[in-house]
Amino acid sequence: MNNLDPEVAERPRDLVVYGGTGKAARSWEAFHQIVKALRGLEGDETLLIQSGKPVGVFRTQPSAPRVLISNAMLVPKWADWETFWKLEAAGLTMYGQMTAGSWIYIGSQGILQGTYETLGELAAQRFGGSLKGRVVLTAGLGGMGGAQPLAVTMNEGVALCVEVDPSRIERRVKTRYLDRDTADIDEAVAWAERAAADGEPVSIGLLGNAAHVFPDLLRRGFPAAVVTDQTSAHDPLGGYIPKDLTVEEAAELRRGGPQEYAKRAYASMAEHCDAMVGFLEAGAVVFDYGNNLRAGAVEGGLAHDRAFAYPGFVPAFIRPMFCEGKGPFRWVALSGDPADILATDRAVAQLFPDDERLARWLRMAEDRVAFQGLPARICWLGYGERDKAGAVFNDLVHRGALRAPIVIGRDHLDAGSVASPYRETEAMRDGSDAIADWPILNALLNTAAGAHWVSVHHGGGVGIGYSIHAGMVVVADGSEDAAGRLQRVLITDPGMGVVRHADAGYEEALATARDRGVRLPWLE
């Protein structure tokens, strides 16, 4: 229900949480059936969800998950968008994105901290630790991309964000993720250049289509220091809007001519991506932010070598953290009271007093991040850290220091939970980019460890045919049972990240395993 709160979801009436078409349930009938089943579920029963529809309840055991979810899984030979769309139209499946269909989306904050971490690492590598005086050009202000402007200003930079849908710009301004907006490209350029010259952190929303605006800015010689993108390019029909179409015109063509729509979307992606390569050639730091724009551009006619001239964000900035089992750890206050989140913020800061980047994030998040729906928080924690946080949260609930239980989950974008050759597992050291055993093992292990619900999805942020990924959720309700689940799940889950990267030959992961006691039988 929180995923579909109007403050959280992009199109709650359509059951769409974020990512263009990422749903929480297949239909409203299925939604109400899920809620009814959950309300009547016994403590030793498990509910099965097949692509957003409740299909069975079985007696399992008290320590088993209460819910097991599988979304959009297709046999590999049939794993393409055309097949998926036919099956979706027949009412047989749905697109669960990453955290939409696994019910742990928390609004734009869910990607905000990861974007903050990515840009922080970029700044450390290329600009002495800060984006001050630098302009970041990007596009997309939807449920994921909407985090970008605030993440840039949190790193002291200037964000110029192109968005074709005026309602999304309005929403980001309202939630204070975006500082100002305009439909005038000259005005946007002037604002960005002035803010950069003054060293002022400002975010600007520019109404327009990236396939138009990026090439125009390139021709102008716009001084972007960093260029990326988070439009819904992973979904050529339900997400990305071709150039020369308004939002309303796009919706009409989508209904009346889906094949023509996808063809035009791919062609626009080619122009969009080509301009990004142009910025790379002009000296900007350019990276793919995991929406599969590069593959869409190839489909639209751009040469593969040119489309893939710039790297994805994981191999460029994130993989060393994955080697430590570090990734997006998130939690939600079921009380609805922001004070519960503030109390957990303090607890996390006290647990890890030497982590200055974490402390800075928590301070800024309290000051600048507006809660959407139930109050929630996210921060990146690694192997040996998440279980400590879970134990403290459970103790706070047990002692009555919090008003209600805390739900702990994570993004599916995590150290050991995804196989995605154009995103999380791009350019793996041993060439194992496409090996999908890892997310399946992650889901199985979290089930065995006692997570309260576990999910496996196909597609995610890069689209049908391009990734398999898994999610988990565990609840801190103050009980001894929860204490055991938290201790097991919050060790095994990030531990999979260490194991996966150690197996691929990353010395950082091998060192983490040695130092923290992660058993690797093939080395024993």
XYZ file of C-alpha atoms in Angstrom:
524
model
C 0.000 0.000 0.000
C 2.867 2.371 0.760
C 4.292 1.713 -2.716
C 1.009 2.989 -4.186
C 0.589 5.971 -1.873
C 0.015 9.015 -4.153
C 3.039 10.653 -2.501
C 5.193 7.681 -3.534
C 3.937 6.199 -6.801
C 4.216 7.823 -10.206
C 0.804 6.634 -11.482
C -0.981 4.970 -8.579
C -4.301 4.669 -10.450
C -2.521 2.473 -12.991
C -0.697 0.561 -10.221
C 2.567 1.963 -11.631
C 5.073 2.725 -8.889
C 8.033 3.971 -10.961
C 10.237 3.220 -13.962
C 7.613 3.810 -16.654
C 5.618 0.601 -16.115
C 6.927 -0.930 -12.873
C 3.848 -2.189 -11.015
C 3.042 -3.311 -7.483
C 0.261 -5.673 -8.613
C -1.023 -6.983 -11.945
C -4.529 -5.512 -11.611
C -6.699 -3.874 -8.991
C -8.511 -7.184 -8.562
C -5.155 -8.852 -7.865
C -4.176 -6.027 -5.502
C -7.263 -6.549 -3.340
C -6.765 -10.321 -3.421
C -3.174 -9.843 -2.211
C -4.269 -7.588 0.646
C -6.997 -10.041 1.678
C -4.543 -12.943 1.619
C -1.969 -11.047 3.665
C -4.531 -10.061 6.289
C -5.499 -13.706 6.783
C -2.029 -15.226 6.534
C -1.012 -17.448 9.436
C 2.455 -17.399 10.993
C 3.404 -20.691 9.366
C 1.996 -19.984 5.889
C 3.574 -18.563 2.737
C 1.804 -16.563 0.025
C 2.994 -17.006 -3.564
C 2.883 -14.052 -5.967
C 3.256 -14.764 -9.701
C 3.853 -11.517 -11.599
C 1.609 -9.437 -9.395
C -1.138 -12.032 -8.826
C -1.604 -14.125 -5.652
C -1.678 -17.725 -6.867
C -1.368 -19.858 -3.742
C -1.000 -20.106 0.031
C 0.847 -23.046 1.528
C 1.679 -24.136 5.056
C 5.468 -23.962 5.353
C 7.061 -23.191 8.741
C 7.313 -20.191 11.108
C 10.844 -19.252 10.009
C 10.014 -19.440 6.289
C 9.220 -16.242 4.331
C 5.630 -15.085 4.560
C 5.707 -14.058 0.878
C 7.617 -15.351 -2.160
C 7.445 -13.257 -5.336
C 8.445 -13.865 -8.953
C 7.926 -11.147 -11.552
C 8.204 -11.156 -15.353
C 10.336 -14.305 -15.525
C 10.446 -15.612 -19.102
C 12.245 -18.620 -20.559
C 15.414 -17.156 -22.164
C 14.504 -17.936 -25.799
C 11.285 -15.939 -25.343
C 12.787 -13.186 -23.184
C 12.162 -10.153 -25.385
C 9.900 -7.128 -25.187
C 7.560 -8.243 -27.972
C 6.777 -11.527 -26.218
C 6.426 -9.784 -22.877
C 3.987 -7.209 -24.287
C 1.794 -9.963 -25.773
C 1.710 -11.845 -22.481
C 1.073 -8.629 -20.556
C -1.812 -7.725 -22.878
C -3.265 -11.182 -22.232
C -3.207 -10.457 -18.487
C -0.599 -13.135 -17.753
C 2.337 -11.116 -16.427
C 3.468 -7.664 -15.331
C 6.689 -5.675 -15.136
C 7.864 -5.466 -11.539
C 10.859 -3.189 -12.193
C 13.117 -3.673 -9.162
C 11.427 -2.514 -5.960
C 7.953 -1.832 -7.374
C 6.866 -5.451 -7.663
C 8.725 -6.410 -4.495
C 6.931 -3.713 -2.422
C 9.980 -1.951 -0.979
C 10.075 1.237 -3.059
C 10.424 4.316 -0.815
C 10.166 7.151 -3.316
C 13.054 9.041 -4.871
C 15.144 8.710 -1.709
C 15.558 5.040 -2.605
C 17.904 5.926 -5.460
C 19.044 9.266 -4.047
C 21.693 7.902 -1.738
C 23.128 5.605 -4.378
C 23.277 8.553 -6.779
C 24.925 10.602 -4.040
C 27.488 7.818 -3.513
C 28.144 7.478 -7.249
C 28.661 11.205 -7.747
C 30.740 11.387 -4.574
C 33.065 8.694 -5.923
C 33.184 10.427 -9.317
C 34.112 13.696 -7.604
C 36.802 11.928 -5.575
C 38.296 10.339 -8.694
C 38.170 13.333 -11.027
C 37.575 16.618 -9.194
C 39.340 16.500 -5.859
C 36.328 15.338 -3.856
C 33.658 17.902 -4.795
C 31.526 18.902 -7.784
C 31.686 22.563 -6.753
C 31.795 24.774 -9.839
C 30.947 21.837 -12.133
C 27.792 21.316 -14.198
C 26.193 17.879 -14.390
C 23.952 17.472 -17.449
C 21.380 14.708 -17.278
C 17.816 13.818 -18.245
C 14.849 12.102 -16.661
C 13.035 13.220 -13.513
C 10.806 10.204 -12.938
C 10.774 7.905 -9.936
C 14.474 7.086 -10.330
C 15.881 10.053 -12.223
C 14.120 12.493 -9.921
C 16.838 11.865 -7.339
C 19.581 13.240 -9.569
C 19.258 17.002 -8.970
C 19.421 16.708 -5.183
C 22.294 14.203 -5.351
C 24.266 16.680 -7.472
C 23.688 19.628 -5.138
C 24.483 17.450 -2.121
C 27.884 17.030 -3.785
C 28.053 20.833 -4.240
C 27.532 20.775 -8.013
C 25.125 22.344 -10.513
C 22.513 20.059 -12.087
C 20.821 20.724 -15.430
C 18.081 18.107 -15.757
C 16.067 17.710 -18.971
C 12.545 16.298 -18.610
C 9.788 15.985 -21.209
C 6.874 15.673 -18.741
C 6.005 18.958 -16.972
C 4.185 17.124 -14.167
C 7.418 15.384 -13.179
C 9.279 18.675 -12.999
C 6.483 20.118 -10.863
C 6.629 17.118 -8.532
C 10.399 17.405 -8.015
C 10.113 21.107 -7.243
C 7.316 20.397 -4.780
C 9.366 17.750 -2.939
C 12.463 20.020 -2.908
C 14.551 17.696 -5.056
C 14.698 20.420 -7.722
C 15.417 24.110 -7.056
C 14.014 25.863 -10.137
C 12.613 25.142 -13.589
C 12.141 26.659 -17.015
C 11.030 25.768 -20.537
C 13.590 28.181 -22.047
C 16.917 26.559 -22.944
C 18.720 29.926 -23.035
C 17.523 30.722 -19.529
C 18.524 27.274 -18.259
C 22.017 27.616 -19.748
C 22.459 31.089 -18.248
C 21.359 29.904 -14.802
C 23.673 26.881 -14.918
C 26.728 28.806 -16.108
C 26.200 31.558 -13.533
C 25.767 29.082 -10.661
C 28.907 27.194 -11.709
C 30.907 30.417 -11.892
C 29.705 31.382 -8.408
C 30.340 27.900 -6.982
C 26.684 27.732 -5.958
C 24.965 24.312 -5.743
C 21.771 24.711 -7.807
C 19.509 22.255 -9.630
C 17.590 23.316 -12.735
C 14.789 21.478 -14.496
C 14.519 22.155 -18.239
C 11.312 21.117 -20.013
C 12.270 19.381 -23.237
C 13.193 16.095 -24.872
C 16.764 14.934 -24.315
C 17.043 13.798 -27.944
C 16.559 17.465 -28.916
C 18.240 19.221 -26.013
C 21.479 17.227 -25.655
C 22.533 17.710 -29.321
C 21.576 21.408 -29.101
C 23.689 21.912 -25.969
C 26.598 20.060 -27.593
C 26.464 22.369 -30.637
C 26.437 25.382 -28.316
C 29.595 24.162 -26.582
C 27.785 23.934 -23.244
C 30.452 23.392 -20.542
C 29.115 20.208 -18.938
C 31.760 18.563 -16.750
C 29.663 15.419 -16.241
C 26.986 13.923 -18.517
C 24.673 11.018 -17.767
C 21.005 10.058 -18.147
C 18.137 8.418 -16.259
C 15.236 8.517 -18.673
C 13.168 5.314 -18.874
C 15.183 4.113 -21.867
C 14.981 0.537 -20.587
C 11.348 0.501 -21.734
C 11.022 1.658 -25.371
C 7.221 1.511 -25.329
C 6.025 2.363 -21.836
C 8.877 4.625 -20.740
C 10.996 6.595 -23.214
C 9.233 9.329 -25.204
C 10.432 9.867 -28.805
C 11.414 13.363 -29.846
C 8.790 15.571 -31.560
C 6.019 14.062 -29.414
C 4.295 15.621 -26.424
C 3.377 13.404 -23.488
C -0.215 13.290 -24.773
C 0.796 12.506 -28.357
C 3.106 9.779 -27.105
C 0.272 8.160 -25.164
C -1.917 8.173 -28.282
C 0.766 6.626 -30.521
C 1.611 4.091 -27.833
C -1.980 2.855 -27.944
C -2.505 3.044 -31.692
C 0.876 2.056 -33.103
C 3.133 0.369 -30.561
C 5.621 -0.921 -33.147
C 5.997 2.507 -34.756
C 6.327 4.013 -31.272
C 9.184 1.690 -30.284
C 10.956 2.303 -33.610
C 10.801 6.078 -33.076
C 11.904 5.713 -29.449
C 14.992 3.744 -30.466
C 15.838 6.319 -33.137
C 15.619 9.104 -30.552
C 17.796 7.127 -28.166
C 20.442 6.932 -30.904
C 20.515 10.740 -31.221
C 20.459 11.163 -27.442
C 23.341 8.722 -26.913
C 25.360 10.093 -29.829
C 25.276 13.536 -28.238
C 26.512 12.061 -24.964
C 29.477 10.565 -26.832
C 30.034 14.026 -28.290
C 30.321 15.448 -24.777
C 32.781 12.652 -23.951
C 34.890 13.697 -26.933
C 34.707 17.279 -25.714
C 36.257 16.252 -22.379
C 33.290 15.597 -20.100
C 33.066 12.629 -17.723
C 30.260 10.567 -19.268
C 28.701 7.424 -17.832
C 25.626 5.264 -18.310
C 23.355 5.242 -15.268
C 21.858 1.826 -15.788
C 18.815 2.473 -17.976
C 20.132 0.617 -21.049
C 20.224 3.740 -23.224
C 23.343 2.463 -24.995
C 21.688 -0.783 -26.137
C 18.580 1.156 -27.188
C 20.773 3.497 -29.223
C 22.313 0.516 -31.026
C 18.799 -0.713 -31.793
C 18.121 2.759 -33.199
C 21.054 2.610 -35.598
C 24.044 3.971 -33.667
C 27.217 1.925 -34.109
C 27.867 -0.365 -31.135
C 31.395 0.885 -30.540
C 30.210 4.479 -30.463
C 27.202 3.793 -28.231
C 29.402 1.935 -25.762
C 32.250 4.468 -25.877
C 31.485 5.417 -22.268
C 31.217 3.034 -19.276
C 28.412 2.118 -16.941
C 28.381 3.566 -13.444
C 29.114 0.271 -11.670
C 32.479 -0.564 -13.274
C 33.384 3.128 -13.260
C 32.560 3.971 -9.644
C 30.713 1.342 -7.579
C 32.401 -2.052 -7.942
C 34.998 -1.567 -5.163
C 32.095 -1.063 -2.726
C 30.350 -4.184 -4.045
C 33.529 -6.139 -3.279
C 33.001 -5.253 0.389
C 29.371 -6.377 0.255
C 28.396 -2.713 0.399
C 25.138 -1.524 -1.088
C 21.769 0.184 -0.554
C 20.355 -0.727 2.864
C 16.928 0.870 3.423
C 14.338 0.915 6.187
C 10.791 2.146 6.737
C 9.015 3.249 9.932
C 5.672 1.445 10.114
C 4.512 3.923 12.760
C 4.412 6.693 10.166
C 6.219 8.878 12.715
C 9.298 10.737 11.385
C 10.701 10.644 14.922
C 11.282 6.897 14.527
C 13.485 7.541 11.500
C 15.385 10.267 13.324
C 16.047 7.832 16.174
C 17.363 5.206 13.766
C 19.511 7.842 12.016
C 21.172 8.595 15.352
C 21.666 4.899 16.027
C 23.374 4.300 12.666
C 25.623 7.354 13.120
C 26.681 6.081 16.547
C 27.340 2.571 15.199
C 29.778 3.833 12.565
C 31.341 7.030 13.961
C 34.375 6.892 11.654
C 32.407 6.857 8.392
C 32.383 10.558 7.498
C 30.610 10.118 4.149
C 27.796 8.236 5.927
C 27.568 10.887 8.668
C 27.428 13.661 6.061
C 24.695 11.832 4.177
C 22.563 11.357 7.303
C 22.904 15.031 8.259
C 21.935 16.242 4.804
C 19.136 13.701 4.407
C 17.508 14.870 7.628
C 17.687 18.449 6.431
C 16.905 18.092 2.731
C 15.034 14.852 1.982
C 11.255 15.055 2.096
C 9.592 11.819 3.166
C 7.171 10.274 0.663
C 4.515 8.050 2.188
C 5.800 6.231 5.258
C 8.980 7.842 6.645
C 12.029 5.953 5.386
C 15.781 6.145 5.174
C 18.523 4.587 3.082
C 22.287 4.397 3.439
C 25.007 2.205 1.985
C 26.275 -0.400 4.458
C 28.489 -3.425 3.854
C 29.161 -6.936 5.090
C 29.505 -6.894 8.880
C 27.606 -3.598 9.150
C 24.022 -4.347 8.103
C 23.525 -7.022 10.764
C 24.743 -4.604 13.453
C 22.190 -1.993 12.326
C 19.427 -4.601 12.246
C 20.209 -5.737 15.799
C 20.111 -2.166 17.095
C 16.807 -1.431 15.321
C 15.246 -4.582 16.790
C 16.432 -3.616 20.251
C 14.968 -0.107 19.866
C 11.585 -1.635 19.001
C 11.857 -4.152 21.862
C 12.582 -1.378 24.400
C 9.731 0.796 23.156
C 12.106 3.509 21.936
C 10.312 3.315 18.578
C 6.556 3.445 18.184
C 6.275 0.471 15.820
C 8.352 -2.132 13.950
C 10.911 -1.207 11.294
C 10.876 -2.821 7.840
C 14.386 -3.410 6.476
C 14.975 -4.006 2.779
C 17.221 -2.906 -0.037
C 17.312 -2.080 -3.684
C 17.719 -5.052 -6.012
C 20.754 -3.132 -7.248
C 23.110 -4.617 -4.689
C 26.442 -6.366 -4.393
C 25.341 -9.978 -4.856
C 21.734 -9.904 -6.026
C 21.805 -9.170 -9.751
C 23.104 -10.333 -13.114
C 22.954 -7.422 -15.551
C 25.696 -7.240 -18.208
C 24.915 -3.622 -19.123
C 24.706 -2.459 -15.520
C 25.680 -4.118 -12.229
C 27.745 -6.919 -13.776
C 29.155 -4.995 -16.711
C 32.815 -5.797 -17.485
C 33.330 -8.353 -14.715
C 36.978 -9.295 -14.344
C 36.442 -12.953 -15.264
C 33.931 -12.338 -18.062
C 31.011 -13.677 -16.000
C 28.748 -10.696 -16.746
C 25.772 -12.800 -17.902
C 25.934 -15.591 -15.303
C 22.548 -15.440 -13.551
C 23.145 -18.123 -10.922
C 24.091 -15.434 -8.424
C 20.726 -13.657 -7.998
C 18.950 -17.016 -7.850
C 21.356 -18.226 -5.156
C 20.843 -14.925 -3.345
C 17.071 -15.423 -3.286
C 17.376 -19.044 -2.203
C 19.836 -18.159 0.546
C 17.665 -15.330 1.871
C 14.718 -17.727 1.908
C 16.740 -20.274 3.882
C 17.949 -17.565 6.274
C 14.407 -16.468 7.071
C 13.737 -13.184 5.269
C 10.088 -12.179 5.626
C 9.613 -11.848 1.885
C 11.859 -12.674 -1.032
C 11.513 -11.791 -4.711
C 13.110 -12.616 -8.049
C 12.526 -10.409 -11.085
C 13.405 -10.215 -14.750
C 14.180 -6.944 -16.515
C 14.521 -4.330 -13.799
C 16.073 -1.036 -14.783
C 17.503 -2.267 -18.103
C 14.560 -4.115 -19.646
C 13.305 -7.543 -20.649
C 16.109 -9.883 -21.662
C 18.868 -7.874 -19.987
C 18.857 -8.787 -16.273
C 17.790 -11.157 -13.503
C 17.732 -9.813 -9.959
C 16.530 -10.575 -6.445
C 15.266 -8.687 -3.410
C 14.632 -9.362 0.238
C 12.824 -7.758 3.184
C 13.073 -8.547 6.895
C 11.112 -6.933 9.735
C 12.502 -5.779 13.080
C 9.534 -6.179 15.435
C 11.473 -6.460 18.695
C 11.021 -10.213 19.054
C 13.617 -12.953 19.524
C 12.433 -14.492 16.260
C 13.168 -11.226 14.441
C 16.563 -10.975 16.108
C 17.521 -14.366 14.665
C 16.209 -13.553 11.197
C 17.982 -10.195 11.138
C 21.277 -11.706 12.234
C 21.120 -14.415 9.578
C 19.691 -12.479 6.650
C 21.779 -9.341 7.096
C 24.946 -11.444 7.062
C 24.072 -13.850 4.249
C 22.612 -11.207 1.932
C 25.648 -8.885 1.673
C 27.860 -11.954 2.047
C 26.662 -13.035 -1.390
C 28.222 -9.859 -2.777
C 31.583 -10.733 -1.279
C 31.363 -14.324 -2.560
C 30.264 -13.288 -6.044
C 33.125 -10.799 -6.503
C 35.708 -13.049 -4.864
C 34.742 -15.763 -7.338
C 35.285 -13.257 -10.165
C 38.831 -12.643 -8.945
C 38.584 -9.221 -7.324
C 41.371 -8.895 -4.773
C 39.292 -6.449 -2.704
C 36.594 -9.115 -2.285
C 39.120 -11.827 -1.496
C 40.630 -9.568 1.165
C 37.168 -8.861 2.620
C 36.471 -12.589 2.793
C 39.783 -13.261 4.532
C 39.457 -10.365 6.966
C 35.813 -10.926 7.918
C 35.576 -14.689 7.891
C 33.493 -15.318 4.767
C 34.044 -18.994 3.900
C 35.101 -19.756 0.325
C 35.279 -23.580 0.024
C 37.192 -23.429 -3.249
C 40.059 -21.748 -1.358
C 39.979 -23.909 1.760
